[in-house]
Structures are given as C-alpha cells and as structure tokens.
PDB file of C-alpha atoms in Angstrom:
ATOM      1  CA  UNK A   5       0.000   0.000   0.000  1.00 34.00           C
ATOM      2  CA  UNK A   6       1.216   3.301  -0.346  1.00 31.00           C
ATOM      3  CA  UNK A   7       2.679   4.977   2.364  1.00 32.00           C
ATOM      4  CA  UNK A   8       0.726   7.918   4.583  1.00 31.00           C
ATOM      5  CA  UNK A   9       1.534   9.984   7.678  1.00 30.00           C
ATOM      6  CA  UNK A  10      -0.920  11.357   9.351  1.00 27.00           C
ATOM      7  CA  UNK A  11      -0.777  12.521  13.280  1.00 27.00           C
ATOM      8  CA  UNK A  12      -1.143   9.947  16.059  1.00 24.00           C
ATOM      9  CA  UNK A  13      -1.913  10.829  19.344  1.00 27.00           C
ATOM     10  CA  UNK A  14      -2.505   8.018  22.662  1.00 30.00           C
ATOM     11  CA  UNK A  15      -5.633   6.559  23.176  1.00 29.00           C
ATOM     12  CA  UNK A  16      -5.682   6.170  27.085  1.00 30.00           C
ATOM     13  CA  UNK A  17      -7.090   9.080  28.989  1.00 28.00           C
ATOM     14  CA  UNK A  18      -4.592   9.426  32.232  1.00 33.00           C
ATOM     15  CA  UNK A  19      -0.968   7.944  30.436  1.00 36.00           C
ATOM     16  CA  UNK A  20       2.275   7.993  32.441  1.00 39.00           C
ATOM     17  CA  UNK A  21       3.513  11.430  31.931  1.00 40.00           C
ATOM     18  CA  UNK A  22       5.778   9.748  29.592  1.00 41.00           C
ATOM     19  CA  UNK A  23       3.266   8.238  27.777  1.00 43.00           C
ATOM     20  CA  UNK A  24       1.930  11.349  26.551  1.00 40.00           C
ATOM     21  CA  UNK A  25       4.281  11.915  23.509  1.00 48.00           C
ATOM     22  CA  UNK A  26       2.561  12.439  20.274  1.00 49.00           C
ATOM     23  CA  UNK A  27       4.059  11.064  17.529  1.00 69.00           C
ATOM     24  CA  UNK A  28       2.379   9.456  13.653  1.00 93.00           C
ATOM     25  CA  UNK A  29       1.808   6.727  11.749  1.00 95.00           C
ATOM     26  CA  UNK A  30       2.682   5.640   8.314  1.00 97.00           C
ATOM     27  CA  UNK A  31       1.037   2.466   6.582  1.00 97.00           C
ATOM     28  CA  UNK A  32       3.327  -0.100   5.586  1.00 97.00           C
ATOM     29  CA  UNK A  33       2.075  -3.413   3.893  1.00 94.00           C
ATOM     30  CA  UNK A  34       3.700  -6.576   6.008  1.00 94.00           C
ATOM     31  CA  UNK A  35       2.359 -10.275   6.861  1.00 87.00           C
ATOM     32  CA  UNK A  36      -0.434  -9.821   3.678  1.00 88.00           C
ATOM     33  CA  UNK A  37      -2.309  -6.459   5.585  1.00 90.00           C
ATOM     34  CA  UNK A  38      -1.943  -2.913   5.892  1.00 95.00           C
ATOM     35  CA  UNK A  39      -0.133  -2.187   8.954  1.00 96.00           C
ATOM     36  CA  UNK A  40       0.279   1.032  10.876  1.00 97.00           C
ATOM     37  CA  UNK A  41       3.328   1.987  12.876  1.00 98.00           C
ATOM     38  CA  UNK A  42       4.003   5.002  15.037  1.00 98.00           C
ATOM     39  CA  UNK A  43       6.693   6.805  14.706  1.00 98.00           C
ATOM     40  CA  UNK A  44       8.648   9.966  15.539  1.00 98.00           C
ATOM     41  CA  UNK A  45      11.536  12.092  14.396  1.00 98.00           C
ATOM     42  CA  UNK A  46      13.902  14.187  16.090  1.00 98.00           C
ATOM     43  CA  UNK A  47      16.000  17.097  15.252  1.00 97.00           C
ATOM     44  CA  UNK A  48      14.781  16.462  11.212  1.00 96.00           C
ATOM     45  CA  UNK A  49      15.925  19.446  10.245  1.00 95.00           C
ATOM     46  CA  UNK A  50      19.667  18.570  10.765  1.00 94.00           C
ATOM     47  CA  UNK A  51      19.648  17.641   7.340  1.00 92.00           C
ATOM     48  CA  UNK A  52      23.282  16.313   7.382  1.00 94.00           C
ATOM     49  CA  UNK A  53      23.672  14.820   9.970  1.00 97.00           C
ATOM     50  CA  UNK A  54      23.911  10.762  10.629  1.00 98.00           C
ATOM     51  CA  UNK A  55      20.084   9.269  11.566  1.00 98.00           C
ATOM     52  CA  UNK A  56      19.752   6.975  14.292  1.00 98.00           C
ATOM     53  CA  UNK A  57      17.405   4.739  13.778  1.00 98.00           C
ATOM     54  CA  UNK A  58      15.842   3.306  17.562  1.00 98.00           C
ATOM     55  CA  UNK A  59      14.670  -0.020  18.416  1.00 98.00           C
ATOM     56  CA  UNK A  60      13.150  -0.933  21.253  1.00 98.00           C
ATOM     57  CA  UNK A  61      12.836  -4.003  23.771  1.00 98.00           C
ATOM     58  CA  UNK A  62      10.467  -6.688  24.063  1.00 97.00           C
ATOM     59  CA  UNK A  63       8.103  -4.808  25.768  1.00 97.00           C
ATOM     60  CA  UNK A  64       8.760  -1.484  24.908  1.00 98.00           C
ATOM     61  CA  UNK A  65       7.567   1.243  22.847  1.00 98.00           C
ATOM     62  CA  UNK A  66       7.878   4.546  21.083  1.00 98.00           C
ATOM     63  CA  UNK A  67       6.827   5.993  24.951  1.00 97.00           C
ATOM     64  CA  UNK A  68       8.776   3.652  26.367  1.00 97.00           C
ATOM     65  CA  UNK A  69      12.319   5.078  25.568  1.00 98.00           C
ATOM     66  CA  UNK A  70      11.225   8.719  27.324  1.00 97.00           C
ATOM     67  CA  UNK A  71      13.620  11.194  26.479  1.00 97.00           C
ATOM     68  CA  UNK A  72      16.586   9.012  25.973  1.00 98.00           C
ATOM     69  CA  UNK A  73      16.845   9.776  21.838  1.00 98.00           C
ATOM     70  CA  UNK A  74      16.068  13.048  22.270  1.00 98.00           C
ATOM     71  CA  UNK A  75      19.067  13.590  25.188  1.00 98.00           C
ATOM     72  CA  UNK A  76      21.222  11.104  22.827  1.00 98.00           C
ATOM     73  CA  UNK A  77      20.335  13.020  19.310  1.00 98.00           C
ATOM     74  CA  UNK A  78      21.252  16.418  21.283  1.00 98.00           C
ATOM     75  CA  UNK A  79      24.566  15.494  22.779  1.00 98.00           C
ATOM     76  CA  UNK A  80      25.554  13.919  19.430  1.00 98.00           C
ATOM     77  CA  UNK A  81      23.842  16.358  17.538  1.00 98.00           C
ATOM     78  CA  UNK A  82      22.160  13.483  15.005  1.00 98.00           C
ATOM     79  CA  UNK A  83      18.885  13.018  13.837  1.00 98.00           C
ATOM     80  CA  UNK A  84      16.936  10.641  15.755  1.00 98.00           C
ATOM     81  CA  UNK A  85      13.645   8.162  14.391  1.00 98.00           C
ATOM     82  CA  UNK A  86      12.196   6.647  16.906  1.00 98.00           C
ATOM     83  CA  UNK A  87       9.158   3.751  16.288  1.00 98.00           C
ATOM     84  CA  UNK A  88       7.101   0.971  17.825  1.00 98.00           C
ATOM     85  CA  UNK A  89       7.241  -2.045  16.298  1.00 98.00           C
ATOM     86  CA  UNK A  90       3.630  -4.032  14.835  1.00 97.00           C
ATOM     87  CA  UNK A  91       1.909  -4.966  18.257  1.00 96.00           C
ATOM     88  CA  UNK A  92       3.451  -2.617  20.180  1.00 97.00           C
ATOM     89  CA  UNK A  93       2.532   0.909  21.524  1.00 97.00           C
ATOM     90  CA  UNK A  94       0.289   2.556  19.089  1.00 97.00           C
ATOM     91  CA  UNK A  95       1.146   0.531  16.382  1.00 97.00           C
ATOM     92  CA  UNK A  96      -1.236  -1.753  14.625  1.00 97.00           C
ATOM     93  CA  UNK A  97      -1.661  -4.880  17.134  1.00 96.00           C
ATOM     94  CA  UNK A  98      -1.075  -8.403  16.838  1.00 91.00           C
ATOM     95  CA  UNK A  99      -4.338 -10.363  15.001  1.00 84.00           C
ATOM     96  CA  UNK A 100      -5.980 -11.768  17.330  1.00 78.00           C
ATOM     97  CA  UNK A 101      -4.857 -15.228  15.786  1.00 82.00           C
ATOM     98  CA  UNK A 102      -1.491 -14.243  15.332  1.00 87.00           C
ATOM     99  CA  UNK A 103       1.861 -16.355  17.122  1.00 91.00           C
ATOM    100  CA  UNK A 104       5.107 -15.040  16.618  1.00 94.00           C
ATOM    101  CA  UNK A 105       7.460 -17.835  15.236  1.00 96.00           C
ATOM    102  CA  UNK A 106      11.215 -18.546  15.909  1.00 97.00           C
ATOM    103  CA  UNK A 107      11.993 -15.945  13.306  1.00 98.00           C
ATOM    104  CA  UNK A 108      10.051 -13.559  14.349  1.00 97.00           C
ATOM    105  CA  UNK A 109      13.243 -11.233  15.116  1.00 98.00           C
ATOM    106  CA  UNK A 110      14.500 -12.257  12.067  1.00 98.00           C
ATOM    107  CA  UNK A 111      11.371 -10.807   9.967  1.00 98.00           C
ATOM    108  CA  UNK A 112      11.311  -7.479  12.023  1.00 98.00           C
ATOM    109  CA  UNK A 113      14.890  -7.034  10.583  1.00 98.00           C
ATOM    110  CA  UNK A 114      14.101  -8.095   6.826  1.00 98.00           C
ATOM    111  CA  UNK A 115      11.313  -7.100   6.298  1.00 98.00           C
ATOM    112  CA  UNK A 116       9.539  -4.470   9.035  1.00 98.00           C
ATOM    113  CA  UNK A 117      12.150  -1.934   9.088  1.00 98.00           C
ATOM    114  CA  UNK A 118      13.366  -2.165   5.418  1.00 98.00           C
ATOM    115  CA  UNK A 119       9.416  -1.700   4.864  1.00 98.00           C
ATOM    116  CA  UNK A 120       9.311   1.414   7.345  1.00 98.00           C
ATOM    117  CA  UNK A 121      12.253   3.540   5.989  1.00 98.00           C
ATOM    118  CA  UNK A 122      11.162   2.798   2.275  1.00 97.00           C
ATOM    119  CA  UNK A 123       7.921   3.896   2.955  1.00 97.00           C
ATOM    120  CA  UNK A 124       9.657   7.399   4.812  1.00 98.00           C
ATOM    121  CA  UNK A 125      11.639   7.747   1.734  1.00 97.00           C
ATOM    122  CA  UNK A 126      15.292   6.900   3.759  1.00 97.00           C
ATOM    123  CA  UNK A 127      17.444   6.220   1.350  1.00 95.00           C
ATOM    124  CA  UNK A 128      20.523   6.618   3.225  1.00 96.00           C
ATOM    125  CA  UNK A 129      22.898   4.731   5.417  1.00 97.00           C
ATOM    126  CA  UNK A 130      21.735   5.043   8.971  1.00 98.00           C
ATOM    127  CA  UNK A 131      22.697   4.320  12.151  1.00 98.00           C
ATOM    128  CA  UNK A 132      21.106   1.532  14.354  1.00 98.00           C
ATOM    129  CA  UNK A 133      20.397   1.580  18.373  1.00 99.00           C
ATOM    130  CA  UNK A 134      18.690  -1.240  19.690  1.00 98.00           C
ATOM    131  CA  UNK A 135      17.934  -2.580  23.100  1.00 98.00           C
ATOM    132  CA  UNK A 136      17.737  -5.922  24.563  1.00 98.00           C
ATOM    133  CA  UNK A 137      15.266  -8.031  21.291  1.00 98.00           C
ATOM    134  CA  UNK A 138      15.792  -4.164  19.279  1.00 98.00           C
ATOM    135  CA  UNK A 139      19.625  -5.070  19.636  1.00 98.00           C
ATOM    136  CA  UNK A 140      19.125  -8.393  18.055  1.00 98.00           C
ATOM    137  CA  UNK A 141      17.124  -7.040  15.227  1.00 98.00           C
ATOM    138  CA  UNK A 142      19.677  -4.371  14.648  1.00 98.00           C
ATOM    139  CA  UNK A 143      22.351  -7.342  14.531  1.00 98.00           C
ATOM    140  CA  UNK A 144      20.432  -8.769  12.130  1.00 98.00           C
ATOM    141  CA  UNK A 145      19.298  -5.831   9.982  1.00 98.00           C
ATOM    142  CA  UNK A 146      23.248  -4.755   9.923  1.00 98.00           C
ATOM    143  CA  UNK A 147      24.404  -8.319   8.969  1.00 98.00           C
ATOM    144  CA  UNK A 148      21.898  -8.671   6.365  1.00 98.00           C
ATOM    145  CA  UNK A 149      21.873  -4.855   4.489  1.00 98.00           C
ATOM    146  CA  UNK A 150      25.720  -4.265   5.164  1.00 97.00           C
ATOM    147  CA  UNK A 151      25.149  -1.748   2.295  1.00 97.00           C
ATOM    148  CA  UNK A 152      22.558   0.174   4.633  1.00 98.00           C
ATOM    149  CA  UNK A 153      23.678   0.254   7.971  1.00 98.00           C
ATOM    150  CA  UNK A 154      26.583   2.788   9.077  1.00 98.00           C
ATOM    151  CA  UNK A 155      26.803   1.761  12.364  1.00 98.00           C
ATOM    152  CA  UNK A 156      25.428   0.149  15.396  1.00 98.00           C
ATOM    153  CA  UNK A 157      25.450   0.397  19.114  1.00 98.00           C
ATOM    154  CA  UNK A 158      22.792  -2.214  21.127  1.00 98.00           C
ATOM    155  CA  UNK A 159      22.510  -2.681  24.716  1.00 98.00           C
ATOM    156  CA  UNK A 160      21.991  -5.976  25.639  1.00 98.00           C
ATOM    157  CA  UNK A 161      21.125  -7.710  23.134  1.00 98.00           C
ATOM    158  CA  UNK A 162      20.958 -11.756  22.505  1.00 98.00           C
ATOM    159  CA  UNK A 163      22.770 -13.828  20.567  1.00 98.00           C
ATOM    160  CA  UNK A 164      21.364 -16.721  21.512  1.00 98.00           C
ATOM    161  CA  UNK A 165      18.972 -17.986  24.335  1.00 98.00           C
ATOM    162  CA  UNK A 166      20.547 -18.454  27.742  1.00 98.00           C
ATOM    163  CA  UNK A 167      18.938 -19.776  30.961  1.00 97.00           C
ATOM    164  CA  UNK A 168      19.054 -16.969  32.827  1.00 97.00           C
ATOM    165  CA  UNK A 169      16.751 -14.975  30.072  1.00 97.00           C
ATOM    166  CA  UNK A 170      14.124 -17.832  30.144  1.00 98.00           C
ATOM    167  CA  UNK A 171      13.857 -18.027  33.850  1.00 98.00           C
ATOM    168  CA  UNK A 172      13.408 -13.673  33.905  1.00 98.00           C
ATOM    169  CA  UNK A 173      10.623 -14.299  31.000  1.00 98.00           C
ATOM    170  CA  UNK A 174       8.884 -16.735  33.395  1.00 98.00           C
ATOM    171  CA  UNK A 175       9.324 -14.152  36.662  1.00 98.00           C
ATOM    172  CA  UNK A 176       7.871 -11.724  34.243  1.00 98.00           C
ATOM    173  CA  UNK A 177       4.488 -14.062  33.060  1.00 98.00           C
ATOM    174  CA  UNK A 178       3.541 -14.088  36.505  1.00 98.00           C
ATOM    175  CA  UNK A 179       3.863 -10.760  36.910  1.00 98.00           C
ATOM    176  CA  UNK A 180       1.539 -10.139  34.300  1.00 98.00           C
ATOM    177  CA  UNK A 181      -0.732 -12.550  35.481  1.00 97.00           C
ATOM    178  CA  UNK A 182      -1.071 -11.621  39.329  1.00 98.00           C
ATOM    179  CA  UNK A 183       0.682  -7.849  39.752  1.00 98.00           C
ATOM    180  CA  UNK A 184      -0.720  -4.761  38.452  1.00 98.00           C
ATOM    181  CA  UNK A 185       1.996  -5.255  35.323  1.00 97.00           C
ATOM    182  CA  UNK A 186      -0.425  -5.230  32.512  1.00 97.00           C
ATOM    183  CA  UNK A 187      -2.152  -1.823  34.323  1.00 97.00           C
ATOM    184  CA  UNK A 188       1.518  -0.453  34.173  1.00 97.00           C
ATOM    185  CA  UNK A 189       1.777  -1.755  30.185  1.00 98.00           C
ATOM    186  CA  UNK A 190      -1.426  -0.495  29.627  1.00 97.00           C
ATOM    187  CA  UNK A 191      -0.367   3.070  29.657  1.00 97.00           C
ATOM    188  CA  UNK A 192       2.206   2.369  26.523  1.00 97.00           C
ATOM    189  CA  UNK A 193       0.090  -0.137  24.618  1.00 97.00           C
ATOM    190  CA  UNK A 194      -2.899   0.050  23.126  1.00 96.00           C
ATOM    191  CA  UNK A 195      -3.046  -3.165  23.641  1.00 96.00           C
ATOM    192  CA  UNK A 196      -1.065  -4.658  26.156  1.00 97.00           C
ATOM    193  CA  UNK A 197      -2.152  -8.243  25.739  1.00 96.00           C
ATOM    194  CA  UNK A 198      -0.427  -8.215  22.038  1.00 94.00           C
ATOM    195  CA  UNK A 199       2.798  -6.869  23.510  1.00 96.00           C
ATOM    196  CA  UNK A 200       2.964  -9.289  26.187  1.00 97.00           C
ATOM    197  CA  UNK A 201       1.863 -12.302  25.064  1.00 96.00           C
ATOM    198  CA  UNK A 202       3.398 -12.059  21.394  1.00 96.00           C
ATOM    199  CA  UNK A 203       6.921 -11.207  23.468  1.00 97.00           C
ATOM    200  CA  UNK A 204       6.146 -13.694  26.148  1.00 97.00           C
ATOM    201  CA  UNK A 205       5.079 -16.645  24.651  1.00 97.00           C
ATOM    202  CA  UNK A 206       7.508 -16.893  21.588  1.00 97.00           C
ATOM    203  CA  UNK A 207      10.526 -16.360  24.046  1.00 98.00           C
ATOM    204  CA  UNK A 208       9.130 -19.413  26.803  1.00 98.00           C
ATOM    205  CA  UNK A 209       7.879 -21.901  23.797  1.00 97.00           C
ATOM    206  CA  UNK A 210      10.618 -25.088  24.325  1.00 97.00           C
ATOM    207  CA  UNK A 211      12.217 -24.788  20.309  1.00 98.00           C
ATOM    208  CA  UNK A 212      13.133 -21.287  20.979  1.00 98.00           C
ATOM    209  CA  UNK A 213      15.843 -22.267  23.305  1.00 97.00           C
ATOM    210  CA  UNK A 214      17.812 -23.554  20.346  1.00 98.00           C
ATOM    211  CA  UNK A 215      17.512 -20.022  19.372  1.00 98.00           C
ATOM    212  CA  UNK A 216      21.099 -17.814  18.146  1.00 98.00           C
ATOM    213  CA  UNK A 217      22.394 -15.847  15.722  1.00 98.00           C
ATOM    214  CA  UNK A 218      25.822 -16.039  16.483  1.00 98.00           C
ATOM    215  CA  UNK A 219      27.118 -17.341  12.788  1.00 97.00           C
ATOM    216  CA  UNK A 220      24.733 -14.776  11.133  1.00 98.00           C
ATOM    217  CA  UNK A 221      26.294 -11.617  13.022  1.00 98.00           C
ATOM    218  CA  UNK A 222      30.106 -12.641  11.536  1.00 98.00           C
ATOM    219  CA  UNK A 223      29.014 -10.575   7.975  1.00 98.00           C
ATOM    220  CA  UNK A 224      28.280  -7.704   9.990  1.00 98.00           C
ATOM    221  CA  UNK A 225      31.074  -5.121   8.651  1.00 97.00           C
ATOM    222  CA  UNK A 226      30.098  -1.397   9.765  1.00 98.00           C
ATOM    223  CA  UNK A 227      31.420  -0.336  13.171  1.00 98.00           C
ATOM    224  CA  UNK A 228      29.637  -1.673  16.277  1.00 98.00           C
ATOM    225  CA  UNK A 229      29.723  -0.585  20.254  1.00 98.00           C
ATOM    226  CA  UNK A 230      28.246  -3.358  22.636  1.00 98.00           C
ATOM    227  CA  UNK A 231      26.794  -2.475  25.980  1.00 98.00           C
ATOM    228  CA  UNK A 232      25.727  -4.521  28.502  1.00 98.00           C
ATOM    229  CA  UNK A 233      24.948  -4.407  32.731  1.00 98.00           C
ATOM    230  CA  UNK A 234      27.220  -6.729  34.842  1.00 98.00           C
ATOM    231  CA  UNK A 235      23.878  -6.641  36.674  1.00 98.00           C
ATOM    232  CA  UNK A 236      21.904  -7.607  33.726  1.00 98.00           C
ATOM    233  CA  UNK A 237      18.690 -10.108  34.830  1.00 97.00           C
ATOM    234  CA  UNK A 238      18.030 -10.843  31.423  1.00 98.00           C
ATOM    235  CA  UNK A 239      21.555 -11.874  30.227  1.00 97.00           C
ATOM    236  CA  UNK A 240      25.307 -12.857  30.513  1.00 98.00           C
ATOM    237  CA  UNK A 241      28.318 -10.834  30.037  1.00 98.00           C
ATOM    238  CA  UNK A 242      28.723 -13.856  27.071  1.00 97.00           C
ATOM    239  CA  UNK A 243      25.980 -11.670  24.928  1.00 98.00           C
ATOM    240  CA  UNK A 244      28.543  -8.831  23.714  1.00 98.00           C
ATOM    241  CA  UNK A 245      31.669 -11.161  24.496  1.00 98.00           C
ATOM    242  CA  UNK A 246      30.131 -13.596  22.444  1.00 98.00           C
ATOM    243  CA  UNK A 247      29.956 -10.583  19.795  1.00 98.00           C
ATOM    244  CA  UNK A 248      33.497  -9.531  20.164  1.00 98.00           C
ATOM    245  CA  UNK A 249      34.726 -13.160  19.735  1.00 98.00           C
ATOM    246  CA  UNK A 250      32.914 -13.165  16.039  1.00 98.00           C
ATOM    247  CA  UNK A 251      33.953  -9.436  15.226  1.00 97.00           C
ATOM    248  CA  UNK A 252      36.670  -8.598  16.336  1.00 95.00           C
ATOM    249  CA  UNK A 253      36.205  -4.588  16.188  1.00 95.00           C
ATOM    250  CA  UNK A 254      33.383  -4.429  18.065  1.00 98.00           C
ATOM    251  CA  UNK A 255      34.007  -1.868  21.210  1.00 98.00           C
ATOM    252  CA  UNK A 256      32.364  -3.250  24.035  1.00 98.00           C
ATOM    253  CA  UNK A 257      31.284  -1.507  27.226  1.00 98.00           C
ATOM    254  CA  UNK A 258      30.646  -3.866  30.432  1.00 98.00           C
ATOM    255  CA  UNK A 259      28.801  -1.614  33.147  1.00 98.00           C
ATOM    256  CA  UNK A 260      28.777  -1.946  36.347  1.00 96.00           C
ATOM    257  CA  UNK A 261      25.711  -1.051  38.288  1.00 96.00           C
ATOM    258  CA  UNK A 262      23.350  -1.427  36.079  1.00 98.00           C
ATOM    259  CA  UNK A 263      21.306  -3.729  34.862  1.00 98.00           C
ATOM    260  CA  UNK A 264      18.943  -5.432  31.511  1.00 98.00           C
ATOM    261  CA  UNK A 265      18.363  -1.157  30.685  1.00 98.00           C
ATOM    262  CA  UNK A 266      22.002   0.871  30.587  1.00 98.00           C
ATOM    263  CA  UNK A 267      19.613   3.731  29.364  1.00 98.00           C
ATOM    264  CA  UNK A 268      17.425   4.291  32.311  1.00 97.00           C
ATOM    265  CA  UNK A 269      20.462   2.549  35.017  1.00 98.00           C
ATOM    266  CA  UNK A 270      23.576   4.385  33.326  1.00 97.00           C
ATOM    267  CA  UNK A 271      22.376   7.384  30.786  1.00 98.00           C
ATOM    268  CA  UNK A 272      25.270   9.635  31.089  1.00 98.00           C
ATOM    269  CA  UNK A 273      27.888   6.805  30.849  1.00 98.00           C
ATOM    270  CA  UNK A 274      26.019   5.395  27.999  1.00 98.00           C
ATOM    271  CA  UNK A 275      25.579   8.819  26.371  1.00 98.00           C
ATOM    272  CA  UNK A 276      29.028   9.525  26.496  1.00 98.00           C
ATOM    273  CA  UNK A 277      30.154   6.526  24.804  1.00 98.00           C
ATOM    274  CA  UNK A 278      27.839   6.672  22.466  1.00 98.00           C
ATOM    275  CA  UNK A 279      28.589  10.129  21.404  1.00 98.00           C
ATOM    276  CA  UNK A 280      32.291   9.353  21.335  1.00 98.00           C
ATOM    277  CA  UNK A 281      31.752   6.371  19.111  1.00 98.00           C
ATOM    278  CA  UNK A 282      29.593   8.233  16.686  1.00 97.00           C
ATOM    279  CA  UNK A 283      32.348  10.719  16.460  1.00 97.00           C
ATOM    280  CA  UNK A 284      34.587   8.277  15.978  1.00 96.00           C
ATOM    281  CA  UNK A 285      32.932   6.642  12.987  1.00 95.00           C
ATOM    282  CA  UNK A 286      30.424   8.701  11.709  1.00 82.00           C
TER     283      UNK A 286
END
C-alpha cells in the first residue's frame, strides 16, 4: 500500500507522563495487511547529519524510551527516528490469531524496518540503536543490508537464548498474570495483551531455546559498540563477548551497576560513549 503519515496521538485518557508523547503513523504493507506503525523524528531538520534509527525491547515502545533519543540526538547532535514495532505501543496490534514464530526477530529485521524507511523515503545509510530483542534485530538488519547500515550500538542484546533470560521471562508471566503489570503496560500499549503475550510466549515456547544468531552476526562489517549491565537479569556478560569473539572490532562496554536497561540505570555513561563512538565513525 502506499505509504501515509498522518498525526497519532494516545488513546488512554490518564498515560504515564511519559506516555503522553505524540508522535504518527505511516502504513506499511507486512504479513499480507496494511499495517500502521508510530513513529517519531527528532531534530529532522539537521539535514546532514547521521540518523539513528531506535529499536526498542520486548516490551517497549515509542513511549517507552522517554527522552533518551532526544538527550542522545542532542549530545551527538544526530537526527533521531524513533518507532514501535507491529503490536506494540500505538502501532497496529497483533491479530488476534497471530503467534510469533522462531523468526520472528529475524522478519522485524528483513522485512519491518526495510518496509518502514522505504515507505519514509530513507534512502541513506543510517545508524542503528537497539535494546535488549531491538539489539538483536539491529544485529540482524546490519548483517543482512551491510550496504545500509553505518553503524550500530545495542545494549543488551541476545545472541542466543541463555537460561538466565528464560527463567526472567517466566518471573515476568507471573507478573503479568497476578501484579498490576499489565495496568503499568497499559499506559504504553494500546493493547497490552499483544505486547505481552506475542513477546512472552515466543521467548518461553521449548524450540526457541535452540535459538542464536551467532554465525549470522560474523558478515556484519560497519562499526559496532556493545553495551551490557554486569547486573543484567536478562543476560550474561557472554551476549557482547560472544559478539566480540565473532567481530573482532566491536568496542564493548561492560557496566557496572546497572542492569537489563544501561539507558534508564547508566544514561550519562552510555551517552558519552555513544557520542564518542559516533564521532569516531560517523
């Protein structure tokens, strides 16, 4: 279909004060039907200046990131385009028949995002920040599209499944079930039920433990910065040394007090490495 902005505003009446951004859709045609996905830009007028392009977690959002991209964008003075993956914040949910499958990471970075910057007319090499599944997709769209990727920094992202991440993504299913979690989702999602079941039960269903990527990242040429928490409840230190083994380029950064979210734990550490690794390469 063709593509179309038009302004996108949340649906619940009280959000999170965080919640509250407005942002705008464009229609992108993926899994055989229109879908919509909110989106937002930052600092567009710096014409020449490298894009970052944001991804989020597994249960995250456009809202989600608060004003992380913008305080990144501004210290590195980049664009920023942030956006909420199908099923997630206002984008177009999951059908209500609809089961992610073991690629389902693998078709947000091959097809989703190559859909969503042809149909905003990015033609240009851009820069990749992903977090925790985002990371993995930016892997994956970087390995795949060397051509179209300048650069990519991703903060704990997988590689592969470990125990420790299963065992988190069970803590967090009964969290949903018997805490006021899905109340607290609720005020990012339009529907919180697609975010957290699509995330949930793809990442707990027994093949996905066989789960990696780790031969697929090894094309991956553009330069890459790897963050992770020693603290991280969702993953190993072995994510991003795992990375490092297979490129050997790749800058990591191992933080200490922090945990699964370096951007919300550690923002000014993160932000200055960041901006001193886009100035490095970009």
């Amino acid at each position: 279909p063709p593509a179309r902005s038009i302004a996108f505003g949340c649906a619940n009446s009280r959000p999170a004060p965080h919640a509250k951004r407005m942002g705008h859709v464009v229609q992108i045609g993926w899994a055989g039907r229109p879908v919509h996905i909110e989106h937002a830009w930052i600092a567009r007028e710096r014409r020449d200046a490298p894009l970052v392009v944001f991804l989020h977690e597994g249960l995250g959002s456009l809202a989600m990131w608060r004003d992380f991209p913008q305080r990144l964008c501004s210290a590195a003075g980049t664009r920023g385009l942030v956006y909420s993956r199908p099923g997630y914040g206002r984008s177009t949910p999951r059908a209500a028949e609809e089961a992610w499958g073991l690629d389902f990471m693998h078709r947000q970075a091959h097809e989703v995002l190559p859909a969503l910057l042809d149909a905003l007319h990015i033609d240009e090499s851009v820069w990749l920040f992903g977090h925790s599944d985002g990371g993995s997709i930016a892997l994956l769209y970087a390995a795949r599209f060397t051509d179209r990727t300048a650069g990519a920094i991703v903060l704990a992202p997988h590689i592969l499944v470990e125990d420790l991440s299963v065992a988190s993504i069970e803590k967090a299913r009964g969290a949903y079930r018997d805490t006021d979690l899905r109340a607290r989702l609720a005020r990012y999602h339009d529907d919180p039920d697609s975010a957290f079941w699509g995330w949930n039960d793809i990442w707990l269903h027994p093949p996905f433990k066989q789960w990696s990527i780790e031969r697929e990242i090894e094309t991956i040429a553009c330069p890459l910065l790897a963050v992770q928490g020693t603290g991280d409840e969702y993953g190993t230190l072995e994510q991003i040394r795992g990375i490092a083994r297979r490129l050997p380029k790749t800058r990591l950064l191992e933080l200490a007090n922090c945990g699964h979210s370096p951007h919300r734990d550690q923002p000014e550490r993160l932000i200055e490495a960041a901006v001193a690794f886009l100035h490095d390469h970009a």
